[in-house]
mmCIF file of C-alpha atoms in Angstrom:
data_model
loop_
_atom_site.group_PDB
_atom_site.id
_atom_site.type_symbol
_atom_site.label_atom_id
_atom_site.label_comp_id
_atom_site.label_asym_id
_atom_site.label_seq_id
_atom_site.Cartn_x
_atom_site.Cartn_y
_atom_site.Cartn_z
ATOM 1 C CA UNK H 1 -12.077 3.807 -8.334
ATOM 2 C CA UNK H 2 -8.804 5.225 -7.166
ATOM 3 C CA UNK H 3 -9.365 6.149 -3.436
ATOM 4 C CA UNK H 4 -6.970 8.388 -1.779
ATOM 5 C CA UNK H 5 -6.660 10.198 1.504
ATOM 6 C CA UNK H 6 -5.417 13.818 1.168
ATOM 7 C CA UNK H 7 -4.776 16.924 2.865
ATOM 8 C CA UNK H 8 -6.442 20.347 1.679
ATOM 9 C CA UNK H 9 -6.193 23.563 3.467
ATOM 10 C CA UNK H 10 -5.054 21.840 6.614
ATOM 11 C CA UNK H 11 -7.983 19.409 6.440
ATOM 12 C CA UNK H 12 -7.600 15.547 5.846
ATOM 13 C CA UNK H 13 -10.215 14.381 3.465
ATOM 14 C CA UNK H 14 -11.036 11.239 1.523
ATOM 15 C CA UNK H 15 -11.642 11.510 -2.195
ATOM 16 C CA UNK H 16 -11.392 9.625 -5.623
ATOM 17 C CA UNK H 17 -8.877 10.455 -8.347
ATOM 18 C CA UNK H 18 -10.215 11.233 -11.530
ATOM 19 C CA UNK H 19 -7.459 11.743 -14.321
ATOM 20 C CA UNK H 20 -5.556 14.872 -12.634
ATOM 21 C CA UNK H 21 -8.293 15.947 -10.596
ATOM 22 C CA UNK H 22 -9.518 14.851 -7.054
ATOM 23 C CA UNK H 23 -13.107 14.574 -6.226
ATOM 24 C CA UNK H 24 -13.781 15.403 -2.617
ATOM 25 C CA UNK H 25 -16.676 12.816 -2.286
ATOM 26 C CA UNK H 26 -18.219 14.450 0.729
ATOM 27 C CA UNK H 27 -18.392 18.071 -0.746
ATOM 28 C CA UNK H 28 -19.623 16.813 -3.900
ATOM 29 C CA UNK H 29 -22.664 15.001 -2.069
ATOM 30 C CA UNK H 30 -23.310 18.404 -0.331
ATOM 31 C CA UNK H 31 -23.640 20.248 -3.639
ATOM 32 C CA UNK H 32 -25.661 17.275 -5.318
ATOM 33 C CA UNK H 33 -28.243 16.845 -2.419
ATOM 34 C CA UNK H 34 -27.450 19.538 -0.013
ATOM 35 C CA UNK H 35 -26.319 17.065 2.799
ATOM 36 C CA UNK H 36 -23.707 14.667 3.539
ATOM 37 C CA UNK H 37 -24.590 10.910 4.226
ATOM 38 C CA UNK H 38 -21.305 9.628 3.124
ATOM 39 C CA UNK H 39 -19.169 10.059 6.598
ATOM 40 C CA UNK H 40 -15.992 8.950 7.949
ATOM 41 C CA UNK H 41 -12.515 8.174 6.124
ATOM 42 C CA UNK H 42 -11.470 5.412 3.768
ATOM 43 C CA UNK H 43 -11.244 2.919 6.329
ATOM 44 C CA UNK H 44 -14.784 3.578 7.492
ATOM 45 C CA UNK H 45 -15.939 3.369 3.794
ATOM 46 C CA UNK H 46 -14.392 0.106 3.325
ATOM 47 C CA UNK H 47 -15.996 -1.365 6.363
ATOM 48 C CA UNK H 48 -19.500 -0.348 5.520
ATOM 49 C CA UNK H 49 -19.327 -2.508 2.340
ATOM 50 C CA UNK H 50 -20.384 -2.627 -1.118
ATOM 51 C CA UNK H 51 -23.713 -0.883 -0.638
ATOM 52 C CA UNK H 52 -21.884 2.205 0.705
ATOM 53 C CA UNK H 53 -19.409 2.033 -2.212
ATOM 54 C CA UNK H 54 -22.341 2.058 -4.721
ATOM 55 C CA UNK H 55 -23.499 5.284 -3.182
ATOM 56 C CA UNK H 56 -20.069 6.878 -3.456
ATOM 57 C CA UNK H 57 -19.745 5.577 -7.047
ATOM 58 C CA UNK H 58 -23.136 7.497 -8.045
ATOM 59 C CA UNK H 59 -21.537 10.586 -6.249
ATOM 60 C CA UNK H 60 -18.545 10.432 -8.083
ATOM 61 C CA UNK H 61 -20.307 9.854 -11.632
ATOM 62 C CA UNK H 62 -22.545 12.995 -10.791
ATOM 63 C CA UNK H 63 -19.241 15.032 -10.016
ATOM 64 C CA UNK H 64 -17.642 13.736 -13.354
ATOM 65 C CA UNK H 65 -20.544 15.088 -15.301
ATOM 66 C CA UNK H 66 -20.227 18.424 -13.530
ATOM 67 C CA UNK H 67 -16.765 19.130 -14.993
ATOM 68 C CA UNK H 68 -16.287 21.985 -12.208
ATOM 69 C CA UNK H 69 -17.353 22.756 -8.808
ATOM 70 C CA UNK H 70 -15.799 23.510 -5.410
ATOM 71 C CA UNK H 71 -15.425 19.700 -4.956
ATOM 72 C CA UNK H 72 -12.813 19.426 -7.391
ATOM 73 C CA UNK H 73 -9.233 20.088 -6.562
ATOM 74 C CA UNK H 74 -6.045 19.666 -8.879
ATOM 75 C CA UNK H 75 -4.255 16.487 -8.110
ATOM 76 C CA UNK H 76 -1.043 18.316 -7.978
ATOM 77 C CA UNK H 77 -2.278 20.799 -5.318
ATOM 78 C CA UNK H 78 -3.252 18.411 -2.521
ATOM 79 C CA UNK H 79 -1.003 16.575 -0.337
ATOM 80 C CA UNK H 80 -1.368 12.949 -0.217
ATOM 81 C CA UNK H 81 -1.375 10.723 2.845
ATOM 82 C CA UNK H 82 -1.102 6.907 2.901
ATOM 83 C CA UNK H 83 -4.482 5.796 1.818
ATOM 84 C CA UNK H 84 -5.042 4.104 5.198
ATOM 85 C CA UNK H 85 -2.857 6.391 7.378
ATOM 86 C CA UNK H 86 -3.252 4.503 10.518
ATOM 87 C CA UNK H 87 -4.266 0.654 9.968
ATOM 88 C CA UNK H 88 -5.976 -0.651 12.970
ATOM 89 C CA UNK H 89 -3.621 -3.437 13.573
ATOM 90 C CA UNK H 90 -0.388 -4.629 12.276
ATOM 91 C CA UNK H 91 0.202 -5.073 8.587
ATOM 92 C CA UNK H 92 0.864 -8.869 7.320
ATOM 93 C CA UNK H 93 3.888 -9.288 5.357
ATOM 94 C CA UNK H 94 5.281 -12.029 3.503
ATOM 95 C CA UNK H 95 8.929 -12.980 3.364
ATOM 96 C CA UNK H 96 10.778 -14.687 0.340
ATOM 97 C CA UNK H 97 7.823 -14.520 -2.009
ATOM 98 C CA UNK H 98 9.907 -14.481 -5.075
ATOM 99 C CA UNK H 99 12.313 -16.973 -5.758
ATOM 100 C CA UNK H 100 15.079 -14.874 -7.207
ATOM 101 C CA UNK H 101 14.673 -12.752 -3.991
ATOM 102 C CA UNK H 102 15.101 -15.714 -1.752
ATOM 103 C CA UNK H 103 18.154 -16.711 -3.789
ATOM 104 C CA UNK H 104 19.627 -13.376 -3.738
ATOM 105 C CA UNK H 105 19.539 -13.400 0.155
ATOM 106 C CA UNK H 106 20.836 -16.967 0.325
ATOM 107 C CA UNK H 107 20.302 -19.910 -1.901
ATOM 108 C CA UNK H 108 17.963 -21.986 -3.712
ATOM 109 C CA UNK H 109 17.395 -23.877 -0.218
ATOM 110 C CA UNK H 110 16.017 -20.503 1.102
ATOM 111 C CA UNK H 111 12.978 -20.710 -1.105
ATOM 112 C CA UNK H 112 10.198 -21.372 1.328
ATOM 113 C CA UNK H 113 7.979 -24.376 1.402
ATOM 114 C CA UNK H 114 5.113 -22.248 3.188
ATOM 115 C CA UNK H 115 4.332 -18.559 3.425
ATOM 116 C CA UNK H 116 6.649 -16.657 5.677
ATOM 117 C CA UNK H 117 4.381 -14.421 7.514
ATOM 118 C CA UNK H 118 5.528 -11.496 9.807
ATOM 119 C CA UNK H 119 4.123 -7.858 10.365
ATOM 120 C CA UNK H 120 4.899 -4.165 10.709
ATOM 121 C CA UNK H 121 3.068 -1.966 13.122
ATOM 122 C CA UNK H 122 0.844 0.837 12.298
ATOM 123 C CA UNK H 123 3.349 3.223 13.329
ATOM 124 C CA UNK H 124 5.353 2.547 10.379
ATOM 125 C CA UNK H 125 2.980 3.635 7.923
ATOM 126 C CA UNK H 126 3.889 7.028 6.079
ATOM 127 C CA UNK H 127 2.447 8.562 2.827
ATOM 128 C CA UNK H 128 3.751 9.511 -0.636
ATOM 129 C CA UNK H 129 6.378 11.954 -0.858
ATOM 130 C CA UNK H 130 7.111 12.110 3.036
ATOM 131 C CA UNK H 131 10.533 11.553 4.269
ATOM 132 C CA UNK H 132 11.762 7.892 5.180
ATOM 133 C CA UNK H 133 14.028 8.367 8.173
ATOM 134 C CA UNK H 134 17.568 6.896 7.972
ATOM 135 C CA UNK H 135 17.388 5.961 11.701
ATOM 136 C CA UNK H 136 21.390 6.087 11.614
ATOM 137 C CA UNK H 137 21.416 5.978 15.385
ATOM 138 C CA UNK H 138 19.928 2.391 15.274
ATOM 139 C CA UNK H 139 21.036 0.951 11.950
ATOM 140 C CA UNK H 140 23.617 1.574 9.105
ATOM 141 C CA UNK H 141 21.832 -0.997 6.750
ATOM 142 C CA UNK H 142 18.584 0.436 5.942
ATOM 143 C CA UNK H 143 16.978 -1.290 2.664
ATOM 144 C CA UNK H 144 14.207 -0.798 0.273
ATOM 145 C CA UNK H 145 11.559 -3.532 -0.685
ATOM 146 C CA UNK H 146 8.751 -2.594 -3.526
ATOM 147 C CA UNK H 147 5.785 -4.635 -2.781
ATOM 148 C CA UNK H 148 2.107 -5.104 -4.194
ATOM 149 C CA UNK H 149 -0.271 -4.940 -1.278
ATOM 150 C CA UNK H 150 -3.921 -6.224 -0.838
ATOM 151 C CA UNK H 151 -6.336 -4.418 1.340
ATOM 152 C CA UNK H 152 -9.135 -6.681 2.815
ATOM 153 C CA UNK H 153 -12.796 -5.594 2.106
ATOM 154 C CA UNK H 154 -14.858 -7.711 4.670
ATOM 155 C CA UNK H 155 -14.256 -10.033 7.716
ATOM 156 C CA UNK H 156 -13.486 -13.506 7.433
ATOM 157 C CA UNK H 157 -11.875 -16.560 8.889
ATOM 158 C CA UNK H 158 -11.033 -19.840 7.383
ATOM 159 C CA UNK H 159 -11.405 -18.255 3.878
ATOM 160 C CA UNK H 160 -10.938 -20.890 1.197
ATOM 161 C CA UNK H 161 -8.784 -20.133 -2.072
ATOM 162 C CA UNK H 162 -11.738 -20.404 -4.363
ATOM 163 C CA UNK H 163 -13.329 -17.485 -2.447
ATOM 164 C CA UNK H 164 -10.531 -15.292 -1.576
ATOM 165 C CA UNK H 165 -10.903 -12.651 -3.891
ATOM 166 C CA UNK H 166 -14.573 -11.985 -2.463
ATOM 167 C CA UNK H 167 -12.791 -10.643 0.606
ATOM 168 C CA UNK H 168 -10.394 -8.337 -1.462
ATOM 169 C CA UNK H 169 -11.161 -4.653 -1.496
ATOM 170 C CA UNK H 170 -8.346 -3.437 -3.690
ATOM 171 C CA UNK H 171 -4.630 -2.842 -4.041
ATOM 172 C CA UNK H 172 -1.902 -0.474 -3.235
ATOM 173 C CA UNK H 173 1.780 -0.042 -3.095
ATOM 174 C CA UNK H 174 4.199 -0.746 -0.269
ATOM 175 C CA UNK H 175 7.767 0.017 0.423
ATOM 176 C CA UNK H 176 8.877 -2.606 3.249
ATOM 177 C CA UNK H 177 11.745 -0.676 4.373
ATOM 178 C CA UNK H 178 14.122 -2.905 6.391
ATOM 179 C CA UNK H 179 17.083 -2.623 8.785
ATOM 180 C CA UNK H 180 18.869 -5.393 7.776
ATOM 181 C CA UNK H 181 21.461 -5.365 10.698
ATOM 182 C CA UNK H 182 18.570 -5.176 13.107
ATOM 183 C CA UNK H 183 16.703 -8.125 11.254
ATOM 184 C CA UNK H 184 20.053 -10.108 11.513
ATOM 185 C CA UNK H 185 20.860 -9.332 15.050
ATOM 186 C CA UNK H 186 17.504 -10.154 16.701
ATOM 187 C CA UNK H 187 17.032 -13.493 14.645
ATOM 188 C CA UNK H 188 13.463 -12.402 13.558
ATOM 189 C CA UNK H 189 11.900 -9.649 11.332
ATOM 190 C CA UNK H 190 9.986 -7.612 13.832
ATOM 191 C CA UNK H 191 12.369 -4.949 15.020
ATOM 192 C CA UNK H 192 14.120 -4.655 11.551
ATOM 193 C CA UNK H 193 10.810 -3.937 9.950
ATOM 194 C CA UNK H 194 9.265 -1.628 12.601
ATOM 195 C CA UNK H 195 11.146 1.644 12.413
ATOM 196 C CA UNK H 196 9.038 4.770 12.150
ATOM 197 C CA UNK H 197 8.429 5.605 8.596
ATOM 198 C CA UNK H 198 9.213 2.118 7.341
ATOM 199 C CA UNK H 199 6.222 1.521 5.373
ATOM 200 C CA UNK H 200 5.353 4.034 2.784
ATOM 201 C CA UNK H 201 1.994 3.390 1.334
ATOM 202 C CA UNK H 202 0.182 4.779 -1.699
ATOM 203 C CA UNK H 203 -0.248 6.635 -3.613
ATOM 204 C CA UNK H 204 -3.590 5.208 -4.040
ATOM 205 C CA UNK H 205 -5.822 2.355 -3.003
ATOM 206 C CA UNK H 206 -7.252 1.071 -6.343
ATOM 207 C CA UNK H 207 -10.618 -0.874 -6.141
ATOM 208 C CA UNK H 208 -10.240 -4.492 -7.475
ATOM 209 C CA UNK H 209 -12.702 -3.685 -10.074
ATOM 210 C CA UNK H 210 -9.733 -1.787 -12.010
ATOM 211 C CA UNK H 211 -7.115 -4.470 -11.642
ATOM 212 C CA UNK H 212 -8.230 -7.211 -14.154
ATOM 213 C CA UNK H 213 -5.491 -9.858 -12.649
ATOM 214 C CA UNK H 214 -3.191 -8.929 -9.668
ATOM 215 C CA UNK H 215 -0.968 -11.479 -10.983
ATOM 216 C CA UNK H 216 0.312 -9.936 -13.953
ATOM 217 C CA UNK H 217 1.285 -6.543 -12.864
ATOM 218 C CA UNK H 218 4.963 -5.201 -13.701
ATOM 219 C CA UNK H 219 6.442 -3.777 -10.644
ATOM 220 C CA UNK H 220 9.630 -1.717 -10.764
ATOM 221 C CA UNK H 221 11.723 0.022 -8.117
ATOM 222 C CA UNK H 222 14.246 2.724 -8.853
ATOM 223 C CA UNK H 223 16.717 4.345 -6.560
ATOM 224 C CA UNK H 224 17.858 7.801 -7.575
ATOM 225 C CA UNK H 225 16.544 6.923 -11.020
ATOM 226 C CA UNK H 226 18.419 3.366 -11.396
ATOM 227 C CA UNK H 227 16.162 0.700 -11.996
ATOM 228 C CA UNK H 228 17.041 -1.940 -9.086
ATOM 229 C CA UNK H 229 13.921 -4.132 -8.921
ATOM 230 C CA UNK H 230 12.139 -5.009 -12.139
ATOM 231 C CA UNK H 231 9.780 -8.186 -12.111
ATOM 232 C CA UNK H 232 6.051 -9.185 -12.643
ATOM 233 C CA UNK H 233 3.685 -10.362 -9.857
ATOM 234 C CA UNK H 234 3.111 -13.596 -11.710
ATOM 235 C CA UNK H 235 6.449 -14.500 -10.355
ATOM 236 C CA UNK H 236 5.084 -14.856 -6.744
ATOM 237 C CA UNK H 237 5.532 -18.101 -5.336
ATOM 238 C CA UNK H 238 2.587 -18.091 -3.135
ATOM 239 C CA UNK H 239 -0.566 -16.345 -4.851
ATOM 240 C CA UNK H 240 -2.833 -13.858 -3.229
ATOM 241 C CA UNK H 241 -5.734 -16.742 -2.780
ATOM 242 C CA UNK H 242 -2.936 -18.803 -0.910
ATOM 243 C CA UNK H 243 -1.947 -15.902 1.139
ATOM 244 C CA UNK H 244 -5.666 -14.854 2.214
ATOM 245 C CA UNK H 245 -6.180 -18.546 2.936
ATOM 246 C CA UNK H 246 -3.129 -19.234 4.890
ATOM 247 C CA UNK H 247 -3.395 -16.125 7.103
ATOM 248 C CA UNK H 248 -7.119 -16.559 7.633
ATOM 249 C CA UNK H 249 -6.789 -20.294 8.772
ATOM 250 C CA UNK H 250 -6.846 -19.445 12.341
ATOM 251 C CA UNK H 251 -6.775 -15.549 12.276
ATOM 252 C CA UNK H 252 -9.766 -13.284 11.510
ATOM 253 C CA UNK H 253 -9.202 -11.007 8.693
ATOM 254 C CA UNK H 254 -11.073 -7.467 8.886
ATOM 255 C CA UNK H 255 -12.111 -4.745 6.720
ATOM 256 C CA UNK H 256 -8.911 -2.429 6.173
ATOM 257 C CA UNK H 257 -6.168 -5.334 7.125
ATOM 258 C CA UNK H 258 -3.277 -4.851 4.671
ATOM 259 C CA UNK H 259 -1.198 -7.903 3.265
ATOM 260 C CA UNK H 260 2.001 -6.908 1.721
ATOM 261 C CA UNK H 261 2.804 -9.820 -0.551
ATOM 262 C CA UNK H 262 6.611 -9.683 -0.896
ATOM 263 C CA UNK H 263 9.316 -8.090 -2.846
ATOM 264 C CA UNK H 264 11.229 -9.352 -5.961
ATOM 265 C CA UNK H 265 15.144 -9.576 -6.454
ATOM 266 C CA UNK H 266 17.089 -6.254 -6.568
ATOM 267 C CA UNK H 267 17.327 -5.110 -3.120
ATOM 268 C CA UNK H 268 20.405 -3.328 -1.543
ATOM 269 C CA UNK H 269 21.260 -6.218 0.477
ATOM 270 C CA UNK H 270 21.607 -8.621 -2.467
ATOM 271 C CA UNK H 271 23.773 -6.405 -4.396
ATOM 272 C CA UNK H 272 27.665 -7.150 -4.382
ATOM 273 C CA UNK H 273 28.685 -5.196 -2.226
ATOM 274 C CA UNK H 274 25.584 -4.302 -0.568
ATOM 275 C CA UNK H 275 24.184 -0.813 -1.471
ATOM 276 C CA UNK H 276 22.151 0.472 1.427
ATOM 277 C CA UNK H 277 20.230 3.550 1.585
ATOM 278 C CA UNK H 278 21.460 6.782 2.225
ATOM 279 C CA UNK H 279 20.547 10.517 3.259
ATOM 280 C CA UNK H 280 18.895 12.001 0.179
ATOM 281 C CA UNK H 281 18.112 8.920 -1.874
ATOM 282 C CA UNK H 282 15.065 8.920 -3.868
ATOM 283 C CA UNK H 283 12.892 5.687 -3.917
ATOM 284 C CA UNK H 284 10.294 5.250 -6.627
ATOM 285 C CA UNK H 285 8.182 2.097 -6.722
ATOM 286 C CA UNK H 286 5.798 1.665 -9.852
ATOM 287 C CA UNK H 287 3.296 -1.147 -10.283
ATOM 288 C CA UNK H 288 1.121 -1.281 -13.202
ATOM 289 C CA UNK H 289 -2.331 0.314 -12.762
ATOM 290 C CA UNK H 290 -1.481 1.294 -9.165
ATOM 291 C CA UNK H 291 0.875 4.357 -9.886
ATOM 292 C CA UNK H 292 4.050 5.325 -8.472
ATOM 293 C CA UNK H 293 5.099 5.487 -4.757
ATOM 294 C CA UNK H 294 7.829 8.117 -4.225
ATOM 295 C CA UNK H 295 9.765 8.937 -1.016
ATOM 296 C CA UNK H 296 13.217 10.631 -0.008
ATOM 297 C CA UNK H 297 15.401 9.173 2.741
ATOM 298 C CA UNK H 298 16.009 11.673 5.254
ATOM 299 C CA UNK H 299 18.957 11.640 7.643
ATOM 300 C CA UNK H 300 17.102 14.124 10.066
#
């Protein structure tokens, strides 16, 4: 299933995408049984586990058979939010997880021996088609980073690589927008990664059952239609089981936690000369099976 958080008639709802349609799960259940037992938003659904998702799947299958109803909306007529509009804690991010990206920002000596982990606060998260603020009052070096993100499905600590996928709920796309000058000035990543709107997420959260191999996905970033990043997730230095195992070795992972797995080569800073984002730039990140995350840079 492709889960979304969306706005319809000024109400924030949670649904499932079916082609060009959106199924409002709660409204579908109301029509199906005359009551609503599936409550809360996507973060709540993730937290309640597989049995809850099985109930949602039954509702979705029923809705698909109906072909019409007040629980169906055209996708183009709803406004998407980030699938998890407000994560409960900081997003875990991985630095220099593609060798070519490490080299474009330094040299082969900069390829890490262990995962480089930093974070972005929940206040950075914004949705598809939403503006990404230029923040010209604090930076003149705003950059893009297209990334595959993993969403955790159940609580765990000390998770082994062998059992890591048992803790995955699904996958989405993140743009790890970065103020390179702040990153350099403060000698660490947090402030340069933490500007408001600096973490577009979406458009969907795709359940892991629909992604056969997360390490065989084409990832592409376009700026104003020009391909800047083109790679495959098979090029990651540290794979998803390694990342989950490393982070959880002393830190409890919880349902809804987000891990951004790093960006490939082709960022603005790595170009000669560097090409940073400007007012009006259109960023499009496409990952195979996950859709396209599109945002426009805004100087206002």
